PDB file of C-alpha atoms in Angstrom:
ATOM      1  CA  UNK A   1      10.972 -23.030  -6.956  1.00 56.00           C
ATOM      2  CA  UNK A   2       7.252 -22.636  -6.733  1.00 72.00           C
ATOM      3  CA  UNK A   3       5.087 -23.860  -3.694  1.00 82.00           C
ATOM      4  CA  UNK A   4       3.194 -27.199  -4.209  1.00 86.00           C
ATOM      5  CA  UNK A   5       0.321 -28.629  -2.155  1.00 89.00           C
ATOM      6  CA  UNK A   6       0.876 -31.291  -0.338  1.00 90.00           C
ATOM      7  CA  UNK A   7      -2.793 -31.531   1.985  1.00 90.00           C
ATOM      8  CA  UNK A   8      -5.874 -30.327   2.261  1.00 90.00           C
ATOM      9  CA  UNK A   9      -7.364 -30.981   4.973  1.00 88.00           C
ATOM     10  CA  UNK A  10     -10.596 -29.719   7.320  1.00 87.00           C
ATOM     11  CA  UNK A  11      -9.981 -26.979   9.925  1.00 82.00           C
ATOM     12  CA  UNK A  12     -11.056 -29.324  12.847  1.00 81.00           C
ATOM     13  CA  UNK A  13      -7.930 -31.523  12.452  1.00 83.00           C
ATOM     14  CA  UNK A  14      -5.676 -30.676  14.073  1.00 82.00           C
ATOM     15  CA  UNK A  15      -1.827 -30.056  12.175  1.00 85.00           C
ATOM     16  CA  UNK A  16       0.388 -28.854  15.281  1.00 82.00           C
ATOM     17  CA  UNK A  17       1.954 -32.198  15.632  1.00 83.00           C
ATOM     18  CA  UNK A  18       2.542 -32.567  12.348  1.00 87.00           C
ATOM     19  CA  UNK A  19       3.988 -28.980  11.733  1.00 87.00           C
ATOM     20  CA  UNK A  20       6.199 -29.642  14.763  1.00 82.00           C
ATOM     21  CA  UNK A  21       7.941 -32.393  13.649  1.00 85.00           C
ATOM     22  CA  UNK A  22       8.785 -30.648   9.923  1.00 87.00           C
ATOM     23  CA  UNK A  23      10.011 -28.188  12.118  1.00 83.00           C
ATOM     24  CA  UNK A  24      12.072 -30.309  14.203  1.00 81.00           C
ATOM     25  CA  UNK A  25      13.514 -32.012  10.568  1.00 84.00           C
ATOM     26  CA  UNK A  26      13.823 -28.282   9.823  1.00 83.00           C
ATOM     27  CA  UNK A  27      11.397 -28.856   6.524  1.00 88.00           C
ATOM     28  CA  UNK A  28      10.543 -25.508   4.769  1.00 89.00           C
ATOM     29  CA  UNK A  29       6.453 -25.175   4.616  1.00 88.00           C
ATOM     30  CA  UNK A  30       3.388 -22.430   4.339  1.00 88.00           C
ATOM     31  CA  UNK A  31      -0.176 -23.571   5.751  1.00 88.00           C
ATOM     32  CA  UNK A  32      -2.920 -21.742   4.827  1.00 86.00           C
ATOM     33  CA  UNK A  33      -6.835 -21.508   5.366  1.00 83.00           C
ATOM     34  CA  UNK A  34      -8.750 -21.236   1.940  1.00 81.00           C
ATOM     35  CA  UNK A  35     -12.968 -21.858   1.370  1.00 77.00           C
ATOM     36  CA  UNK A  36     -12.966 -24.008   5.107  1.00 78.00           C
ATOM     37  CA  UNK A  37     -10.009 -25.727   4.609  1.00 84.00           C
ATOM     38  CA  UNK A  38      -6.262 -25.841   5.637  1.00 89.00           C
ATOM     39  CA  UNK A  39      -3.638 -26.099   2.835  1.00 89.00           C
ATOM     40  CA  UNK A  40      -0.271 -27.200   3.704  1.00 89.00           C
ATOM     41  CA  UNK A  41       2.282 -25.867   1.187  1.00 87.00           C
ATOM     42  CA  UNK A  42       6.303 -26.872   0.784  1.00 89.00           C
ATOM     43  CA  UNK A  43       9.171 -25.536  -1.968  1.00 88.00           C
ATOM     44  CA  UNK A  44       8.839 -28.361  -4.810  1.00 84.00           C
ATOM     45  CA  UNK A  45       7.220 -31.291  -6.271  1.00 83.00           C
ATOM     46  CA  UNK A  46       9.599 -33.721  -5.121  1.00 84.00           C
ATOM     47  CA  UNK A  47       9.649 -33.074  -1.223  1.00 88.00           C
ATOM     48  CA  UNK A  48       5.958 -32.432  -1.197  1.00 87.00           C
ATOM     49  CA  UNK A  49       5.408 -36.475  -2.247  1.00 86.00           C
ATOM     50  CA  UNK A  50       8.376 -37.062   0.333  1.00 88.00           C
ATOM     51  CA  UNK A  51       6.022 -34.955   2.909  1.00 90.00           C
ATOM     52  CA  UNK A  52       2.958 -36.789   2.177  1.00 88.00           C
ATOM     53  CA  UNK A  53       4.702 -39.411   2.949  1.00 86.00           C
ATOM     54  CA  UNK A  54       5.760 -38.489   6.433  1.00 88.00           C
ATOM     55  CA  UNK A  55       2.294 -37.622   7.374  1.00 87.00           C
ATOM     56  CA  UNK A  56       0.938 -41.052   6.299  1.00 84.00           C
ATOM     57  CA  UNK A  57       3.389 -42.573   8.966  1.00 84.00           C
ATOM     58  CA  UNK A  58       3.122 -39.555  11.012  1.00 82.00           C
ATOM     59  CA  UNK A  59      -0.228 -37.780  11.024  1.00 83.00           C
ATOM     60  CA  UNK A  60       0.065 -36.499  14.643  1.00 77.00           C
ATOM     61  CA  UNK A  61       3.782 -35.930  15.463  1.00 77.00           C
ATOM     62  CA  UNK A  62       6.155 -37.989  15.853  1.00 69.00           C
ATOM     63  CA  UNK A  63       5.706 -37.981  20.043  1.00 61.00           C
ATOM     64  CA  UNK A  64       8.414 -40.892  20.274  1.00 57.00           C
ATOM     65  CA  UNK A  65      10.619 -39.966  18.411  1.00 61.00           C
ATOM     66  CA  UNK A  66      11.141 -43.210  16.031  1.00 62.00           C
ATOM     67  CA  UNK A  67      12.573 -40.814  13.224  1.00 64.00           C
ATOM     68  CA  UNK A  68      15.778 -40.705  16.033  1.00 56.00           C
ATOM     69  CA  UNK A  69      16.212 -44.031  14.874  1.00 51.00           C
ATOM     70  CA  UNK A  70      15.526 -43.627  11.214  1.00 51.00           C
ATOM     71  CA  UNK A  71      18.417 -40.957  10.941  1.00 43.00           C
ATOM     72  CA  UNK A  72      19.302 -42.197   6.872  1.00 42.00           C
ATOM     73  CA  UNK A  73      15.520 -42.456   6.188  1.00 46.00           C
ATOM     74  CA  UNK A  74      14.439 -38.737   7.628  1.00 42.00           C
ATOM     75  CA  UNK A  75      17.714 -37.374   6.148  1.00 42.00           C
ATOM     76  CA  UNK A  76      16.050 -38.262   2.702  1.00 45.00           C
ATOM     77  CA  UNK A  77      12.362 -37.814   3.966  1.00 45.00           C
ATOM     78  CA  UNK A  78      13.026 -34.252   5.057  1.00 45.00           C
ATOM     79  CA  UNK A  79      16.539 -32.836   4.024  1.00 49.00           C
ATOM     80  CA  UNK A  80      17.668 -29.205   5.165  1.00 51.00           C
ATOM     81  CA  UNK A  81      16.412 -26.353   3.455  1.00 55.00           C
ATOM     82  CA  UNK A  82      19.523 -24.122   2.246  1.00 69.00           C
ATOM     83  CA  UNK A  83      18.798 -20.407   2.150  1.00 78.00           C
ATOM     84  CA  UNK A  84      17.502 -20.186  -1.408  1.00 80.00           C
ATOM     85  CA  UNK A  85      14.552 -22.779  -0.656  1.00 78.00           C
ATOM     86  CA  UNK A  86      13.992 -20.563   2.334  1.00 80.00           C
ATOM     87  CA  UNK A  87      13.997 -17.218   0.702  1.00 83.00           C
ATOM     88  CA  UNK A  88      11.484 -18.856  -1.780  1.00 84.00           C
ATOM     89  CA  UNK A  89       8.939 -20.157   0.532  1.00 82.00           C
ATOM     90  CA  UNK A  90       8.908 -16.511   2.465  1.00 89.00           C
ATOM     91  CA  UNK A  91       8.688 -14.344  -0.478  1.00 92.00           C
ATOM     92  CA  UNK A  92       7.075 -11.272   1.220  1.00 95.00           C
ATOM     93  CA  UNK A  93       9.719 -11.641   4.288  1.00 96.00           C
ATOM     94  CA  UNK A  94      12.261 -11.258   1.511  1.00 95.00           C
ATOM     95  CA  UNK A  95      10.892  -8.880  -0.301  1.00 96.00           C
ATOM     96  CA  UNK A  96      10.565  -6.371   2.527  1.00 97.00           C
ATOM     97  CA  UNK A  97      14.173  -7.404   3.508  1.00 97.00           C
ATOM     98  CA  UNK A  98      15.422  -6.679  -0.012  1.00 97.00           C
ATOM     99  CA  UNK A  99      14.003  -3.167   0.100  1.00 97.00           C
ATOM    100  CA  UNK A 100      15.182  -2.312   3.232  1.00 97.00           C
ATOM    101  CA  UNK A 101      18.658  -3.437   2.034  1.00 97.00           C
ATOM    102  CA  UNK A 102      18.482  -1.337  -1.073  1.00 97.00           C
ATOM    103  CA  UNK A 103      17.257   1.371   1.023  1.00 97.00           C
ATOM    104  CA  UNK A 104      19.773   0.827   3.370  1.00 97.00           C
ATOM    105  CA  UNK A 105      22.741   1.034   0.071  1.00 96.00           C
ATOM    106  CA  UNK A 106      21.013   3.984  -1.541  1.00 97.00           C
ATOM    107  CA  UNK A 107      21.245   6.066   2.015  1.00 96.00           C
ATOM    108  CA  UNK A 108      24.593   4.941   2.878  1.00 96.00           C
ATOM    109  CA  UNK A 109      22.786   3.949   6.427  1.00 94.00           C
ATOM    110  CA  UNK A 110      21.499   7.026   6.918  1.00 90.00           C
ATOM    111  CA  UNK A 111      24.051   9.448   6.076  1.00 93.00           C
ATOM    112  CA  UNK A 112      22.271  10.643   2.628  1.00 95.00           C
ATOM    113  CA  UNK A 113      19.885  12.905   3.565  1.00 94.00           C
ATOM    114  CA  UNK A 114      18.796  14.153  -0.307  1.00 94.00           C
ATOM    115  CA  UNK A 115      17.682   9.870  -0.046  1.00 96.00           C
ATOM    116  CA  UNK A 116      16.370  10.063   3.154  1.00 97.00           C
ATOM    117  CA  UNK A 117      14.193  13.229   2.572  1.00 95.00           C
ATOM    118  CA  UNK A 118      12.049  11.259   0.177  1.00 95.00           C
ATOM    119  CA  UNK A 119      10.972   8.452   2.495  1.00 96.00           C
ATOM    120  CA  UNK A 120      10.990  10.136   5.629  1.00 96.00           C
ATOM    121  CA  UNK A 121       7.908  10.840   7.515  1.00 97.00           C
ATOM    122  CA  UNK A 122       7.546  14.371   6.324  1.00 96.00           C
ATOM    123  CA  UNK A 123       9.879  16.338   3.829  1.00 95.00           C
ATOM    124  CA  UNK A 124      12.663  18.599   5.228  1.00 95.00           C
ATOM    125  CA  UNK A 125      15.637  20.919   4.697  1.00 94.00           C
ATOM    126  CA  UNK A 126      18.666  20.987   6.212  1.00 92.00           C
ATOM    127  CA  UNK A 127      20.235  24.689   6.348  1.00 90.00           C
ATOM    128  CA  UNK A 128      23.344  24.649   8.221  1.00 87.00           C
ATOM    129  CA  UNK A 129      23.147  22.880  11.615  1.00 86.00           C
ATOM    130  CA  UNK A 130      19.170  23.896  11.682  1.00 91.00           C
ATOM    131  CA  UNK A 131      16.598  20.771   9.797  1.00 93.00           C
ATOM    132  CA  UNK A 132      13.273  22.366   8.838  1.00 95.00           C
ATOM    133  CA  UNK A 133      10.131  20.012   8.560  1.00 95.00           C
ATOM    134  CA  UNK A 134       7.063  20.291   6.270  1.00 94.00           C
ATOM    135  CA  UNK A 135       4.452  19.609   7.634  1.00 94.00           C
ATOM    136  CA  UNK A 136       2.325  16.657   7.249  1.00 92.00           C
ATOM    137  CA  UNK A 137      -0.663  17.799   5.284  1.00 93.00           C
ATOM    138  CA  UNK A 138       1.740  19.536   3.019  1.00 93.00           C
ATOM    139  CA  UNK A 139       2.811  15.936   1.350  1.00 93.00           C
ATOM    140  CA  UNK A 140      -0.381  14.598   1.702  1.00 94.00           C
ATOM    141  CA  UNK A 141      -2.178  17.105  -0.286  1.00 94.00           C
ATOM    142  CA  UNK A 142       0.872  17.154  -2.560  1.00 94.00           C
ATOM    143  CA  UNK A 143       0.482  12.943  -2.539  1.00 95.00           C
ATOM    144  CA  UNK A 144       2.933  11.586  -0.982  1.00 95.00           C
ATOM    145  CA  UNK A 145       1.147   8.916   0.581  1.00 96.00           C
ATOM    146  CA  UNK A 146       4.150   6.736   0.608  1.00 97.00           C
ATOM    147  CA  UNK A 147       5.495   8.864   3.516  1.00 96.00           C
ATOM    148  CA  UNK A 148       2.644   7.156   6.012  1.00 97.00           C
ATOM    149  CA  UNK A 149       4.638   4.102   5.523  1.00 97.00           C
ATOM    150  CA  UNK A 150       8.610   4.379   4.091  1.00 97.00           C
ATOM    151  CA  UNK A 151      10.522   5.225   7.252  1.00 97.00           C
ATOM    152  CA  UNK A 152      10.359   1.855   8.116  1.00 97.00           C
ATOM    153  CA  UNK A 153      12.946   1.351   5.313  1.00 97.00           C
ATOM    154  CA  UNK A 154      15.046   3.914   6.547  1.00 97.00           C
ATOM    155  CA  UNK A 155      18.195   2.703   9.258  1.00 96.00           C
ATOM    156  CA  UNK A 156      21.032   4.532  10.825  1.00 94.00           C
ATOM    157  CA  UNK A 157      23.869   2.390  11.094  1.00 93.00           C
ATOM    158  CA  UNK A 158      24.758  -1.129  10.599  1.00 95.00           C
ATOM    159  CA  UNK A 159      23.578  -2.393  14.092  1.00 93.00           C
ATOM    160  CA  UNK A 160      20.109  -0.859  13.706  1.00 93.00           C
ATOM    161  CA  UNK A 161      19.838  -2.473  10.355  1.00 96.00           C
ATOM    162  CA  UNK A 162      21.504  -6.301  11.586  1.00 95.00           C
ATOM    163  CA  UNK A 163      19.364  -6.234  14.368  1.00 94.00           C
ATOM    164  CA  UNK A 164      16.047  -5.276  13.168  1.00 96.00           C
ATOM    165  CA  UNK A 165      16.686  -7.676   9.336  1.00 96.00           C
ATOM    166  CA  UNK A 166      17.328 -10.605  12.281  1.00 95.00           C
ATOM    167  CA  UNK A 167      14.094  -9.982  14.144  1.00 95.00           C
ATOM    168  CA  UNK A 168      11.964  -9.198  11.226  1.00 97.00           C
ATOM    169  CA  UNK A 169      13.493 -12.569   9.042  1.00 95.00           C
ATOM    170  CA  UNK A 170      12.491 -14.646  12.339  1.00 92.00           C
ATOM    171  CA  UNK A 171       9.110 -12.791  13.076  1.00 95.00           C
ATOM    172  CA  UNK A 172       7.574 -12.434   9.454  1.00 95.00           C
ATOM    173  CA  UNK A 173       8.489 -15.546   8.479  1.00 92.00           C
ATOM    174  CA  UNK A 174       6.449 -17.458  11.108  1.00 91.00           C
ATOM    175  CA  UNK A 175       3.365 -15.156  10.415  1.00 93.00           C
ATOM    176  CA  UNK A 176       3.784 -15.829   6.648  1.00 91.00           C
ATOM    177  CA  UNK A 177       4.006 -19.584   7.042  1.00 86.00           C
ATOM    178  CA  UNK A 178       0.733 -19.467   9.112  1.00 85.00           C
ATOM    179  CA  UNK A 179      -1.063 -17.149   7.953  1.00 90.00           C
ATOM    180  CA  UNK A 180       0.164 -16.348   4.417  1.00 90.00           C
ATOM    181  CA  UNK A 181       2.482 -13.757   2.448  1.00 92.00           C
ATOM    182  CA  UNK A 182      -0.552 -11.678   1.663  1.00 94.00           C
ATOM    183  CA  UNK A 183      -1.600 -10.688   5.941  1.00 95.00           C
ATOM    184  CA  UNK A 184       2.213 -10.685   6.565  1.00 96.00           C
ATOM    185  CA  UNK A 185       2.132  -8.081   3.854  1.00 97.00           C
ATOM    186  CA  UNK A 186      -0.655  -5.817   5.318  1.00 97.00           C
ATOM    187  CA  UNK A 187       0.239  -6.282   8.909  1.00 97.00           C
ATOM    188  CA  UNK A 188       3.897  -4.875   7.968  1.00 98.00           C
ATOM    189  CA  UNK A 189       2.578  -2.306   6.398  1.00 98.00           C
ATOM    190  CA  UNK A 190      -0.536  -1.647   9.150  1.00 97.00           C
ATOM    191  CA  UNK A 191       2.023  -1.564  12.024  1.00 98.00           C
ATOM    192  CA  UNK A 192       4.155   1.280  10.143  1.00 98.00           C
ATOM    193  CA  UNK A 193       1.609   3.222   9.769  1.00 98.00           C
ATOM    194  CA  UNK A 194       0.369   3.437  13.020  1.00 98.00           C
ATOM    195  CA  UNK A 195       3.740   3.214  14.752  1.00 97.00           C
ATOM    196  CA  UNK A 196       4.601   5.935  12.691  1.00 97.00           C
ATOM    197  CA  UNK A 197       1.922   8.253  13.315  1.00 97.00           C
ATOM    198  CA  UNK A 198       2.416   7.132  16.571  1.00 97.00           C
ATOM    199  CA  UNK A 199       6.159   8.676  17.032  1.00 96.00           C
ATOM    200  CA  UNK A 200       4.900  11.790  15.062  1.00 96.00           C
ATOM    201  CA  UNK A 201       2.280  12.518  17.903  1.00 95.00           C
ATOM    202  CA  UNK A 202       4.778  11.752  20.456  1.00 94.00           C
ATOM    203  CA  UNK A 203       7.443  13.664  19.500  1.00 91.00           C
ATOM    204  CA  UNK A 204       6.368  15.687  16.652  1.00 92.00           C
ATOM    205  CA  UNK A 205       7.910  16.370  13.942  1.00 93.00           C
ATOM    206  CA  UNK A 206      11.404  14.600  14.049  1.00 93.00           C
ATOM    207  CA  UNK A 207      13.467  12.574  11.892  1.00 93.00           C
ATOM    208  CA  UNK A 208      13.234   8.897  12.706  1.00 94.00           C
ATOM    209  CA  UNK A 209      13.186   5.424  11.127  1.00 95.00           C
ATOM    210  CA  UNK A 210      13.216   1.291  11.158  1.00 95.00           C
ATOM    211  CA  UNK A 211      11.560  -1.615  11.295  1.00 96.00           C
ATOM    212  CA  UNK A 212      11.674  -1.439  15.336  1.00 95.00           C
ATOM    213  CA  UNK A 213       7.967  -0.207  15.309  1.00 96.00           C
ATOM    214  CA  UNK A 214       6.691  -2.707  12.884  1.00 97.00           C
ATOM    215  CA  UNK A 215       8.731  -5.757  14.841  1.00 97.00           C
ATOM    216  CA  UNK A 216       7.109  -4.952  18.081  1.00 97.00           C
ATOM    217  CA  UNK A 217       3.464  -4.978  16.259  1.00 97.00           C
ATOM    218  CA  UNK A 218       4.711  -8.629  14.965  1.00 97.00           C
ATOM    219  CA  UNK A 219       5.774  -9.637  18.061  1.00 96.00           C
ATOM    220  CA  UNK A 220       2.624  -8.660  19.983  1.00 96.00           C
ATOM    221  CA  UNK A 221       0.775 -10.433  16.913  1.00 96.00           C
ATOM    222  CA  UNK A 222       1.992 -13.398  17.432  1.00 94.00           C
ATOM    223  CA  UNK A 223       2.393 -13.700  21.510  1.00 93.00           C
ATOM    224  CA  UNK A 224      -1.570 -12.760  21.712  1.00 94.00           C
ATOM    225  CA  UNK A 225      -2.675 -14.750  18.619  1.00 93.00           C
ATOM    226  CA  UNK A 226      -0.590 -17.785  20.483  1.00 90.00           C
ATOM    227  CA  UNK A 227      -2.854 -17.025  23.233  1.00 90.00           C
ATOM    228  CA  UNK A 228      -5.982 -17.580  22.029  1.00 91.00           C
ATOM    229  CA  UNK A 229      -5.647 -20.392  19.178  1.00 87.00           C
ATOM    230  CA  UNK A 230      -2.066 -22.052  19.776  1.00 82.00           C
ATOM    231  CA  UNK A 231       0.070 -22.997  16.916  1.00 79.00           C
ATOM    232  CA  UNK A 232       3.393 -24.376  16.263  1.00 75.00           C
ATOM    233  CA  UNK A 233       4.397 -21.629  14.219  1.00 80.00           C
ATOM    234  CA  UNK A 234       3.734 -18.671  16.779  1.00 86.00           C
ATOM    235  CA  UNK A 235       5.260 -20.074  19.573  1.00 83.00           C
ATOM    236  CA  UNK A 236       7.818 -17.912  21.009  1.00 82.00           C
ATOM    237  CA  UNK A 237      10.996 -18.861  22.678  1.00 79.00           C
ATOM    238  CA  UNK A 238      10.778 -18.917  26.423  1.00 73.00           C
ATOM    239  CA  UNK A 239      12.097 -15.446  27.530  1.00 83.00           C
ATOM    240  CA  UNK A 240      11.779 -13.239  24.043  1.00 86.00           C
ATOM    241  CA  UNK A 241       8.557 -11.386  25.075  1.00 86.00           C
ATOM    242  CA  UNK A 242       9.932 -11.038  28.214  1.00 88.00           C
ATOM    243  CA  UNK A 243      13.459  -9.603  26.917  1.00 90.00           C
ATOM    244  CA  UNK A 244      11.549  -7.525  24.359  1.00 90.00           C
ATOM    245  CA  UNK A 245       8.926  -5.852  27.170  1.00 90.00           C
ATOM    246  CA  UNK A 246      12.448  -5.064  29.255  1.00 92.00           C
ATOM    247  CA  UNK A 247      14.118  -3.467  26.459  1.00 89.00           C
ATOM    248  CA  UNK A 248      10.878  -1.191  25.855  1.00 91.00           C
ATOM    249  CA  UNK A 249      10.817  -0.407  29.665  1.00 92.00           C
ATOM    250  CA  UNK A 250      14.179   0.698  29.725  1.00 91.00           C
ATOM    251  CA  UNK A 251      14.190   2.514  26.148  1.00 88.00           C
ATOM    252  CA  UNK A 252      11.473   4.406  27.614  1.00 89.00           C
ATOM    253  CA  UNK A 253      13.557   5.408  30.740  1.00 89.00           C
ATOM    254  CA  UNK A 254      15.642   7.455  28.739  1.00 85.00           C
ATOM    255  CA  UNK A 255      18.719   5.694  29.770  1.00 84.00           C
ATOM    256  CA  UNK A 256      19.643   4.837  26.417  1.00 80.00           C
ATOM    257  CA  UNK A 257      19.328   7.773  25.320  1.00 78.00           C
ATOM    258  CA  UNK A 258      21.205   9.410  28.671  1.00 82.00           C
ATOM    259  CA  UNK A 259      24.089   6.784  27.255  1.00 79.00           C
ATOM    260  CA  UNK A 260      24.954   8.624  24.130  1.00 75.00           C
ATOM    261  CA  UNK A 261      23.129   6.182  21.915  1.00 73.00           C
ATOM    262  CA  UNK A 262      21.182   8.238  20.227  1.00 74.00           C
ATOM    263  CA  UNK A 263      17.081   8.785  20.268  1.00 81.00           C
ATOM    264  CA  UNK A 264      14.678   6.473  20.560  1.00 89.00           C
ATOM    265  CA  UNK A 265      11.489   6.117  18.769  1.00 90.00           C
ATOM    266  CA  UNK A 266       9.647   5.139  21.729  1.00 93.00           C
ATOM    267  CA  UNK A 267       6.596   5.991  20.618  1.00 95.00           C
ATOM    268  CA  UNK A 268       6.751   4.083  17.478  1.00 96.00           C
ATOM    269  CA  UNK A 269       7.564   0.920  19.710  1.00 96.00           C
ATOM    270  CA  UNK A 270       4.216   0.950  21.826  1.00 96.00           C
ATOM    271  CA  UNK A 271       2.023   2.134  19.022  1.00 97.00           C
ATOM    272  CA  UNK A 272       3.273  -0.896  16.836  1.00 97.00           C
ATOM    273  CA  UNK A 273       3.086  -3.221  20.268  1.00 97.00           C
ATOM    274  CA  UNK A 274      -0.511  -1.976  20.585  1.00 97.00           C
ATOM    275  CA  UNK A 275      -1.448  -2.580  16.964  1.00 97.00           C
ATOM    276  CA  UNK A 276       0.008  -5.900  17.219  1.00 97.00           C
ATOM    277  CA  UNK A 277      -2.005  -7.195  20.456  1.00 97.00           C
ATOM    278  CA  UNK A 278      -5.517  -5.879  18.246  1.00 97.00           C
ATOM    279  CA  UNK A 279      -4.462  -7.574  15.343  1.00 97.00           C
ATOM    280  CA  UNK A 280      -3.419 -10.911  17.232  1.00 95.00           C
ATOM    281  CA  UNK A 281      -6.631 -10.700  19.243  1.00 96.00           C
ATOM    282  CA  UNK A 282      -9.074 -10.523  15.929  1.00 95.00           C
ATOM    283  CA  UNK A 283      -6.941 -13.151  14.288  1.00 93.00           C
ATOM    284  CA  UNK A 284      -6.701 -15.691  17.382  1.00 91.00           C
ATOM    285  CA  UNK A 285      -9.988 -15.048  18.280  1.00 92.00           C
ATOM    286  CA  UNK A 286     -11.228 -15.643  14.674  1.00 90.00           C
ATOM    287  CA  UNK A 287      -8.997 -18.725  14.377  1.00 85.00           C
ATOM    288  CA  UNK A 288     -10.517 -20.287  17.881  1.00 84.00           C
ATOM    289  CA  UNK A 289     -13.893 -20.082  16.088  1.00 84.00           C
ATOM    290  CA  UNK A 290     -13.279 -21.985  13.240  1.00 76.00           C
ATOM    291  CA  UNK A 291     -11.486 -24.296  15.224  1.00 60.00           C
TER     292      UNK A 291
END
């Protein structure tokens, strides 16, 4: 089902009592900023005339709560996305999802190493219990430019892989609905490269991979972009940034690692944090101008 336009409307008005309450009535929808203006987008021709609707009785929210007492009325108004309409209205969320799924199947979750050897940071053989790296020029004078980015695709284990599909389905979709499929696209691919590069300077050359590093540039993304130009769509559960800063404090203990749960890219997780509070600076701070 292809996105329809439902508004278009100047960048002075103001749209985060509006986007609240579809989010409240769980209504899937994209906004986006194109020649001055801000477009709001939903899955279909059908709810976008049911959504133009709801903003001509509810252009700034519905503060009350009067749709409480409308329950029949909003059901039809606004009915719950299933997951189809939601994969459809995040396309690049679920296209990065689908190859790190595929990834995941064609690795057997890490355990394929003549898979793995082709996305990894830089090539290597295994001979006996010894792994020999390449080195990095090597593939990118032989160009394998892919390599700068790929290991994000890579996971070791089902855990890694649940955990890090949850955070990225939650993250990138809120970054895609605000800010379009096309920056979600080249911020997930920004925040791999420099996490990765990141973890290669940190702990040279090494075998490692996820979406950990690109999540934490996501997260940082939105908590500073929030910041400066608040939106509906960035606004973090109480506690996450806080539980995510802990985890990275204690990953970089070592105790994890002291556990028997294996390494840590810890590197990866501060250069993508980093990346993520420049990017969410330049974008807030660009978004509080044209505000």
């Amino acid at each position: 089902m292809s996105a329809v336009e439902v508004l278009r409307l100047p960048l002075t008005v103001d749209l985060s009592g509006f986007i609240a309450l579809l989010q409240r009535l769980e209504v899937p929808y994209r906004v986006s900023e194109e020649s001055g203006e801000q477009v709001l987008w939903v899955p279909g021709a059908q709810l976008a005339e049911q959504v133009r609707g709801l903003y001509q009785r509810f252009p700034d929210g519905d503060p009350h709560f009067q749709l409480q007492q409308e329950a029949p009325q909003a059901a039809q108004a606004a009915p719950r996305a299933g997951i189809l309409a939601q994969l459809m209205a995040s396309r690049v969320t679920s296209l990065v999802l689908l190859l790190t799924l595929v990834v995941a199947g064609l690795t057997n979750l890490g355990d394929n190493f003549s898979v793995i050897r082709w996305l990894s940071f830089q090539d290597f053989q295994i001979q006996g219990d010894y792994i020999y790296f390449s080195t990095l020029d090597e593939g990118l004078a032989a160009g394998q430019w892919w390599r700068l980015v790929t290991p994000m695709l890579i996971h070791f284990g089902i855990l890694h892989l649940a955990m890090n599909a949850m955070w990225f389905w939650e993250l990138g979709r809120r970054i895609e609905a605000r800010q379009g499929g096309p920056v979600l696209l080249v911020l997930t691919l920004g925040f791999s490269l420099v996490s990765d590069y990141a973890q290669y300077l940190s702990s040279g050359p090494s075998l490692f991979g996820g979406l950990s590093g690109v999540l934490y540039g996501l997260l940082g993304h939105c908590w500073v972009f929030q910041r400066l130009a608040p939106c509906p769509a960035y606004r973090l559960p109480p506690g996450v940034m806080a539980m995510m800063l802990v985890w990275l404090l204690v990953c970089l203990s070592g105790l994890i690692t002291a556990l028997g749960f294996g390494a840590i890219a810890n590197g990866a997780h501060v250069g993508g944090l980093v990346a993520g509070c420049a990017t969410g600076l330049l974008g807030g701070a660009l978004a509080r101008l044209r505000r």
